[in-house]
XYZ file of C-alpha atoms in Angstrom:
510
model
C 14.036 -12.905 -24.513
C 11.575 -12.196 -27.310
C 7.875 -12.816 -27.014
C 6.043 -13.662 -30.208
C 3.040 -11.781 -31.469
C -0.191 -11.998 -29.552
C -3.462 -10.371 -30.517
C -5.539 -11.047 -27.436
C -6.498 -8.612 -24.729
C -8.869 -7.932 -21.881
C -10.898 -4.753 -21.945
C -11.140 -3.214 -18.490
C -14.328 -1.523 -17.204
C -14.801 2.194 -17.979
C -11.921 2.284 -20.436
C -11.457 1.808 -24.153
C -7.877 0.747 -23.514
C -6.662 -2.788 -23.627
C -4.327 -4.245 -21.067
C -2.237 -7.280 -21.893
C -0.354 -9.826 -19.837
C 2.335 -11.946 -21.413
C 3.823 -14.770 -19.412
C 6.458 -17.254 -20.474
C 8.899 -19.883 -19.249
C 12.482 -20.456 -20.317
C 11.213 -22.856 -22.972
C 10.932 -21.831 -26.642
C 7.171 -21.660 -26.387
C 5.302 -19.150 -24.255
C 1.985 -19.441 -22.492
C -0.129 -16.260 -22.379
C -2.698 -15.878 -19.596
C -5.222 -13.168 -18.819
C -5.492 -13.371 -15.062
C -3.283 -15.097 -12.523
C -4.661 -18.173 -10.863
C -4.421 -18.738 -7.116
C -0.979 -20.131 -6.378
C 0.406 -22.353 -3.680
C 1.828 -20.753 -0.560
C 5.587 -20.211 -0.783
C 8.091 -18.968 1.774
C 11.069 -16.789 0.914
C 13.258 -13.995 2.285
C 11.711 -10.612 1.438
C 14.236 -8.227 -0.142
C 13.872 -4.799 -1.735
C 14.086 -6.466 -5.168
C 10.864 -8.412 -4.609
C 7.715 -6.996 -6.178
C 4.635 -6.588 -4.038
C 1.132 -5.384 -4.834
C -1.144 -5.548 -1.833
C -3.391 -3.779 0.614
C -3.316 -1.560 3.650
C -5.344 -3.648 6.089
C -6.630 -2.156 9.313
C -8.579 -4.951 11.054
C -11.765 -3.959 12.870
C -11.018 -6.100 15.910
C -13.747 -8.629 15.074
C -12.069 -12.050 14.624
C -14.744 -13.489 12.332
C -14.656 -10.359 10.196
C -10.875 -10.612 9.920
C -11.166 -14.248 8.868
C -13.777 -13.361 6.260
C -11.646 -10.484 4.947
C -8.589 -12.750 4.754
C -10.511 -15.092 2.448
C -11.829 -12.398 0.110
C -10.072 -12.521 -3.283
C -8.564 -9.060 -2.747
C -6.363 -10.572 -0.048
C -6.222 -14.339 -0.476
C -5.850 -14.509 -4.247
C -4.428 -11.211 -5.451
C -2.371 -9.605 -2.658
C 1.274 -10.461 -2.125
C 1.587 -8.364 1.039
C -0.446 -6.497 3.641
C 0.593 -3.308 5.392
C -0.618 -2.778 8.961
C -0.596 0.563 10.764
C 0.470 0.218 14.388
C -0.403 3.158 16.620
C 1.934 2.860 19.595
C -0.657 4.705 21.672
C -3.356 2.150 20.810
C -1.041 -0.863 21.031
C 0.330 0.067 24.465
C -2.102 2.576 26.032
C -0.837 1.688 29.515
C 2.532 0.402 30.785
C 0.955 -2.960 31.609
C 0.207 -3.435 27.901
C 3.936 -3.742 27.202
C 3.655 -7.339 28.435
C 2.097 -8.967 25.395
C 1.944 -12.389 27.018
C -0.440 -11.299 29.798
C -1.883 -7.874 28.899
C -1.932 -7.494 25.126
C -4.280 -4.672 24.133
C -7.351 -5.468 22.055
C -5.963 -3.276 19.288
C -2.735 -5.275 19.057
C -4.643 -8.564 19.324
C -6.526 -7.656 16.156
C -3.301 -6.941 14.267
C -1.683 -10.080 15.683
C -4.618 -12.177 14.455
C -4.581 -10.576 11.014
C -0.825 -11.133 10.668
C -1.348 -14.820 11.482
C -4.029 -15.014 8.798
C -1.559 -13.553 6.306
C 1.128 -16.052 7.294
C -1.307 -18.918 6.725
C -1.964 -17.648 3.192
C 1.629 -16.899 2.238
C 1.037 -13.135 2.293
C 3.944 -11.019 3.546
C 3.286 -8.472 6.328
C 4.703 -5.016 6.988
C 4.186 -2.881 10.113
C 4.157 0.934 10.068
C 4.668 2.614 13.460
C 3.304 5.971 14.579
C 2.207 8.065 17.580
C 3.141 7.669 21.240
C 1.280 6.767 24.466
C 1.108 9.388 27.216
C 3.167 7.304 29.638
C 6.112 7.254 27.198
C 5.992 10.864 25.964
C 7.974 13.829 27.262
C 4.828 15.958 27.444
C 2.640 13.368 29.139
C 0.264 13.641 26.163
C -0.808 10.813 23.879
C -0.703 10.840 20.093
C 1.654 12.884 17.947
C 4.152 13.721 20.678
C 7.870 13.188 21.177
C 8.712 10.085 23.233
C 11.300 10.184 25.977
C 14.751 9.165 24.798
C 15.062 5.391 24.827
C 11.343 4.592 24.878
C 10.856 4.226 21.135
C 13.710 1.709 20.652
C 12.263 -0.292 23.546
C 8.846 -0.280 21.870
C 10.101 -1.521 18.501
C 12.211 -4.120 20.307
C 9.039 -5.507 21.889
C 7.278 -5.472 18.528
C 10.190 -7.178 16.781
C 10.430 -9.911 19.414
C 6.711 -10.582 19.165
C 6.464 -10.584 15.351
C 9.875 -12.016 14.406
C 9.412 -14.714 11.791
C 5.926 -13.493 10.889
C 6.551 -9.880 9.844
C 9.182 -9.230 7.192
C 9.279 -5.431 7.035
C 8.979 -2.416 9.332
C 8.490 1.269 8.582
C 9.715 3.276 11.536
C 7.213 6.152 11.442
C 4.602 8.022 9.450
C 4.775 11.411 7.673
C 7.613 12.775 9.810
C 8.008 15.737 7.443
C 5.084 17.282 9.386
C 5.710 18.695 12.857
C 2.237 17.642 14.002
C 3.085 13.972 13.606
C 5.586 14.244 16.478
C 5.311 17.533 18.333
C 8.404 18.559 20.253
C 10.830 16.643 18.044
C 13.216 18.067 15.460
C 14.876 16.331 12.519
C 17.944 15.413 14.544
C 15.746 13.472 16.982
C 13.912 11.769 14.111
C 17.149 10.726 12.403
C 18.948 9.489 15.506
C 16.278 8.167 17.879
C 13.516 7.007 15.525
C 15.356 5.952 12.381
C 18.884 4.983 13.450
C 18.251 3.674 16.963
C 14.884 2.222 15.963
C 16.434 0.317 13.051
C 19.284 -0.930 15.239
C 16.806 -2.217 17.823
C 14.820 -4.196 15.253
C 17.931 -5.619 13.623
C 19.364 -6.678 16.969
C 16.271 -8.804 17.587
C 16.202 -10.289 14.088
C 19.943 -11.034 14.216
C 19.560 -13.130 17.351
C 19.617 -16.895 16.861
C 17.735 -18.060 14.909
C 18.648 -15.169 12.606
C 15.843 -13.907 10.379
C 16.223 -11.358 7.585
C 14.167 -8.170 7.865
C 13.529 -5.001 5.841
C 13.656 -1.695 7.709
C 12.643 1.602 6.099
C 12.090 5.152 7.292
C 8.815 7.057 6.867
C 6.521 8.222 4.138
C 6.019 11.947 3.613
C 2.707 13.777 3.733
C 1.778 15.439 0.418
C 0.209 18.386 2.291
C 1.822 21.503 0.806
C 0.792 24.158 3.414
C 1.095 21.991 6.546
C 3.711 22.878 9.147
C 7.059 21.253 8.353
C 9.286 19.439 10.814
C 11.641 21.640 12.846
C 15.041 21.367 11.218
C 13.731 21.048 7.661
C 14.208 23.840 5.155
C 11.015 25.498 3.941
C 7.575 23.863 3.784
C 5.755 21.402 1.558
C 7.746 20.091 -1.394
C 10.866 22.079 -0.453
C 10.818 20.477 3.007
C 10.367 17.005 1.490
C 13.320 17.648 -0.800
C 15.435 18.627 2.219
C 14.117 15.633 4.166
C 15.534 13.216 1.591
C 18.796 15.193 1.472
C 19.245 14.956 5.234
C 18.516 11.235 5.395
C 20.874 10.388 2.556
C 23.638 12.547 4.062
C 23.470 10.638 7.374
C 25.839 7.708 6.811
C 24.991 5.864 10.030
C 21.262 6.112 9.298
C 21.741 4.866 5.735
C 23.805 1.970 7.040
C 20.889 0.807 9.186
C 17.974 1.129 6.753
C 17.168 -0.701 3.522
C 14.903 1.845 1.885
C 13.351 5.291 1.913
C 9.591 5.769 1.584
C 6.929 7.905 -0.034
C 3.150 8.156 -0.029
C 1.351 7.094 -3.210
C -1.944 8.964 -3.533
C -4.374 11.040 -5.579
C -3.814 14.094 -3.354
C -4.597 17.632 -4.585
C -4.803 17.120 -8.365
C -5.715 13.450 -8.520
C -2.096 12.346 -8.739
C -0.334 13.348 -5.497
C 0.682 16.941 -6.229
C 2.447 19.067 -3.619
C 3.705 22.376 -5.078
C 3.087 21.623 -8.747
C 6.719 22.345 -9.627
C 9.222 20.278 -7.651
C 6.587 17.618 -6.867
C 3.637 17.854 -9.302
C 2.650 14.209 -8.701
C 3.710 11.158 -6.712
C 5.814 9.582 -9.463
C 8.017 12.685 -9.782
C 8.555 12.427 -6.022
C 9.771 8.881 -6.647
C 12.132 10.222 -9.325
C 13.350 12.896 -6.905
C 14.276 10.385 -4.203
C 15.686 7.835 -6.668
C 17.979 10.402 -8.296
C 19.281 11.519 -4.896
C 20.070 7.934 -3.906
C 21.856 7.277 -7.186
C 23.927 10.465 -6.960
C 24.987 9.482 -3.444
C 26.003 6.042 -4.755
C 23.265 4.101 -2.987
C 21.963 2.048 -5.940
C 20.976 -0.847 -3.661
C 18.817 1.346 -1.419
C 15.261 1.261 -2.729
C 12.055 3.241 -2.178
C 8.972 1.574 -0.699
C 5.362 2.716 -0.528
C 4.042 4.066 2.721
C 0.478 5.334 3.160
C -1.391 5.070 -0.131
C -4.912 5.974 -1.145
C -7.225 6.703 -4.064
C -10.646 8.169 -3.258
C -13.637 6.789 -5.172
C -16.740 8.758 -4.019
C -18.008 12.278 -4.834
C -16.462 13.979 -1.800
C -14.295 17.076 -1.942
C -11.059 15.108 -1.918
C -11.901 13.161 -5.075
C -10.990 14.580 -8.478
C -12.744 14.636 -11.851
C -9.698 13.463 -13.759
C -11.647 12.222 -16.791
C -13.449 15.555 -17.220
C -16.976 14.145 -17.426
C -18.312 16.562 -14.796
C -18.645 13.878 -12.106
C -16.452 12.563 -9.317
C -17.055 8.844 -9.049
C -15.610 5.356 -9.372
C -14.652 5.960 -13.007
C -12.201 8.616 -11.840
C -10.803 6.233 -9.222
C -10.280 3.603 -11.930
C -8.463 6.016 -14.224
C -6.309 7.345 -11.374
C -5.310 3.805 -10.431
C -4.318 2.960 -13.997
C -2.135 6.065 -14.242
C -0.590 6.144 -10.763
C 0.215 2.442 -10.644
C 1.506 2.445 -14.205
C 3.768 5.428 -13.587
C 5.334 4.239 -10.330
C 5.642 0.532 -11.154
C 7.193 1.216 -14.545
C 9.801 3.470 -12.906
C 10.968 0.857 -10.424
C 8.824 1.199 -7.293
C 8.567 -2.393 -6.073
C 5.785 -2.136 -3.465
C 2.352 -0.578 -3.912
C -0.827 -0.914 -1.886
C -4.293 0.568 -1.431
C -6.792 0.378 1.463
C -8.433 -3.035 1.438
C -12.054 -2.162 2.263
C -14.425 0.684 2.999
C -14.593 1.563 6.683
C -15.733 4.537 8.765
C -12.876 6.792 7.621
C -13.789 10.262 6.403
C -12.204 9.373 3.072
C -13.812 6.624 0.969
C -10.836 4.637 -0.287
C -11.603 0.911 -0.118
C -10.787 -1.392 -3.008
C -13.784 -3.478 -2.004
C -17.089 -2.660 -0.369
C -18.018 -3.596 3.140
C -20.236 -6.673 3.251
C -22.617 -7.936 5.920
C -20.580 -11.092 6.587
C -22.530 -12.000 9.772
C -25.982 -10.644 8.879
C -25.950 -8.276 11.883
C -26.367 -5.137 9.792
C -29.365 -6.538 7.913
C -30.993 -7.493 11.211
C -30.811 -3.888 12.392
C -31.047 -1.886 9.151
C -32.260 -4.009 6.217
C -32.408 -0.831 4.117
C -28.619 -0.450 4.448
C -27.740 -3.651 2.581
C -28.467 -5.159 -0.820
C -27.851 -8.571 -2.444
C -24.371 -9.177 -3.802
C -23.957 -10.099 -7.453
C -21.576 -12.913 -6.520
C -24.093 -14.627 -4.234
C -22.044 -13.843 -1.136
C -22.981 -11.715 1.895
C -25.055 -8.610 1.242
C -23.259 -5.440 0.161
C -23.380 -2.627 2.730
C -24.646 0.592 1.133
C -23.755 3.099 3.851
C -20.569 4.331 5.488
C -21.027 2.725 8.886
C -19.298 1.980 12.139
C -19.861 -0.936 14.497
C -19.936 -0.721 18.289
C -19.813 -3.506 20.848
C -18.702 -7.144 20.768
C -18.850 -8.857 17.391
C -21.835 -11.101 18.165
C -23.917 -8.197 19.527
C -22.486 -5.229 17.651
C -24.627 -2.183 16.928
C -24.428 -0.499 13.548
C -24.506 3.266 13.097
C -24.065 5.636 10.169
C -21.201 8.114 10.330
C -22.024 11.792 10.907
C -23.132 13.935 7.984
C -19.846 15.860 7.895
C -17.922 12.589 7.486
C -18.622 12.205 3.741
C -21.506 9.752 3.838
C -22.320 7.667 0.793
C -25.221 5.475 -0.383
C -25.750 2.903 -3.137
C -26.279 5.863 -5.494
C -22.532 6.473 -5.270
C -21.808 2.916 -6.450
C -21.325 2.540 -10.190
C -22.417 -1.110 -9.950
C -24.284 -1.410 -6.615
C -24.394 -5.212 -6.451
C -20.700 -5.696 -7.159
C -18.845 -6.307 -3.854
C -15.803 -4.606 -5.409
C -15.286 -0.996 -6.403
C -14.374 -0.273 -10.007
C -10.734 0.641 -9.316
C -10.280 -2.781 -7.704
C -10.179 -4.229 -11.227
C -7.308 -1.952 -12.284
C -5.486 -2.806 -9.031
C -6.151 -6.527 -9.658
C -4.703 -6.324 -13.149
C -1.515 -4.730 -11.838
C -1.369 -7.263 -8.995
C -0.431 -9.948 -11.528
C 3.081 -8.505 -11.672
C 3.635 -9.622 -8.047
C 2.206 -13.148 -8.326
C 0.225 -13.371 -5.082
C 1.991 -15.683 -2.626
C 4.629 -16.663 -5.206
C 8.167 -15.282 -4.966
C 8.493 -12.594 -7.640
C 11.351 -10.166 -8.308
C 11.687 -7.106 -10.507
C 13.045 -7.881 -13.975
C 13.513 -5.399 -16.810
C 12.642 -1.701 -16.515
C 11.163 0.198 -19.451
C 13.739 2.539 -20.954
C 16.687 1.293 -18.903
C 19.814 0.849 -21.035
C 20.727 -2.812 -21.350
C 17.688 -3.917 -19.361
C 14.816 -2.562 -21.410
C 11.266 -3.701 -22.175
C 10.424 -2.999 -25.801
C 7.037 -3.298 -27.433
C 5.801 -2.605 -30.923
C 2.871 -3.383 -33.141
C -0.456 -1.973 -34.215
C -1.937 -2.653 -30.776
C 0.442 -0.264 -29.009
C -1.483 2.972 -29.437
C -2.663 5.874 -27.322
C -0.899 8.575 -25.328
C -0.778 6.536 -22.111
C 1.376 3.404 -22.237
C 3.110 1.327 -19.550
C 5.420 -1.684 -19.618
C 6.321 -3.626 -16.462
C 8.279 -6.864 -16.153
C 8.930 -9.359 -13.359
C 10.303 -12.865 -12.878
C 8.340 -15.414 -10.858
C 10.891 -17.625 -9.102
C 8.215 -19.998 -7.828
C 6.686 -20.685 -11.237
C 9.899 -19.963 -13.217
C 8.160 -17.594 -15.618
C 8.574 -14.022 -16.774
C 5.566 -11.713 -16.715
C 5.211 -8.540 -18.762
C 2.295 -6.167 -18.300
C 1.583 -3.828 -21.206
C -0.990 -1.051 -21.061
C -2.040 0.842 -24.188
C -4.736 3.487 -23.753
C -5.669 3.598 -27.437
C -5.846 -0.113 -28.187
C -9.089 -1.573 -29.504
C -8.423 -5.330 -29.518
C -7.828 -5.570 -33.258
C -4.061 -5.112 -33.401
C -1.043 -7.059 -32.222
C 1.922 -6.502 -29.906
C 5.466 -7.772 -30.114
C 7.278 -7.621 -26.778
C 10.950 -8.177 -25.910
C 12.704 -8.155 -22.537
């Protein structure tokens, strides 16, 4: 399919580059658009070939806040999926909380409500499991501790029964390459009890009548180079991650049960997810590492999915001055998003996400700013909010937490050692979105919101290439990504050219 010349573009904030979207039907003529419009809700079976750009959503446990968040454009209009982190310890702090019909924990109620909000909007949901309650652990301790044999499969069985038909994907754990994420467990336990038996338990539930398809994947890997590696892994850091993938792929029963491996997508260490700087100098080379191992082992249908993902936007120590202007701010977050998303999506990673909103986390990672949706913050601290440029609720200008019931909650500022920020850290204080949201939003077009969208051509792949030429394709940083929207019956090609000025043209073929 050849796309005729177009000489339009949309300049993104903080960048001289132009980013183009070409979209066309099977007809001889093609209709270019700049930004996707909100689409009708569609329902489809989620496979590893579907493309998803979305958010990591951790609801605060305030129903009205969750409803407001679900209607913000970042979720309702531009996300195709939401990833929820499920702490087993918080979901089932006591044995009585295993009965969701009578004693569901407040923590799980919040996730349950948010998942329902996603279903209503045609947004797919994925659950990521981690940690263990004291009553289920061998040590009697809660958190990152080894569960007694049999307890974890029972837990994911309960989760699968409760969320069947509403949740389409499960990741079985989080950063298992680190010993501290499950003390007392070695790699053999992780592979057999967590991955193999956990996957079997979920599939057994989803295979019951009425049968529902489900995606099951393993665990992302922490990019921490010096952190203690899992017992049973060779070496530490990147070497241990390399061995982690080797061990998973060598386990035939495990690979039979899972659909995909996972990796973290982040700006860790050097702004791009570096571990040792050699084997894994950035997150996209980690993708290449895992992809090459799968292909060599003749698992072409097994994909790689994003796990925990983040890009820091403030001036804290874990941000990075990637543009070299002497500051660490939202401009760096924008540039990191352009590069990281371009690199991993172009290679074939089909799911990417970033934290949906600022919260009380030590790291400032939200795509959008917190807003005073109920007016409670302004009532207590009017100096901590400011009018929003879009006429909506006031923008919150501090890193805050909220205590108490939603209608009577008390606002507090996080401690000084928790990387506080003020409106001075905002590049555009009145904008309810952070700058890197706009790069994320541009990339989100490849996934089509609630439409069903699958991966199409891959840049550089023999027989399935995306080619582009023309005077507009300039600059050292260039990306080409293609998808097919089954709902709208159109192809979409995203082209990024860091040196473009808006005066040239592009000719694109897929």
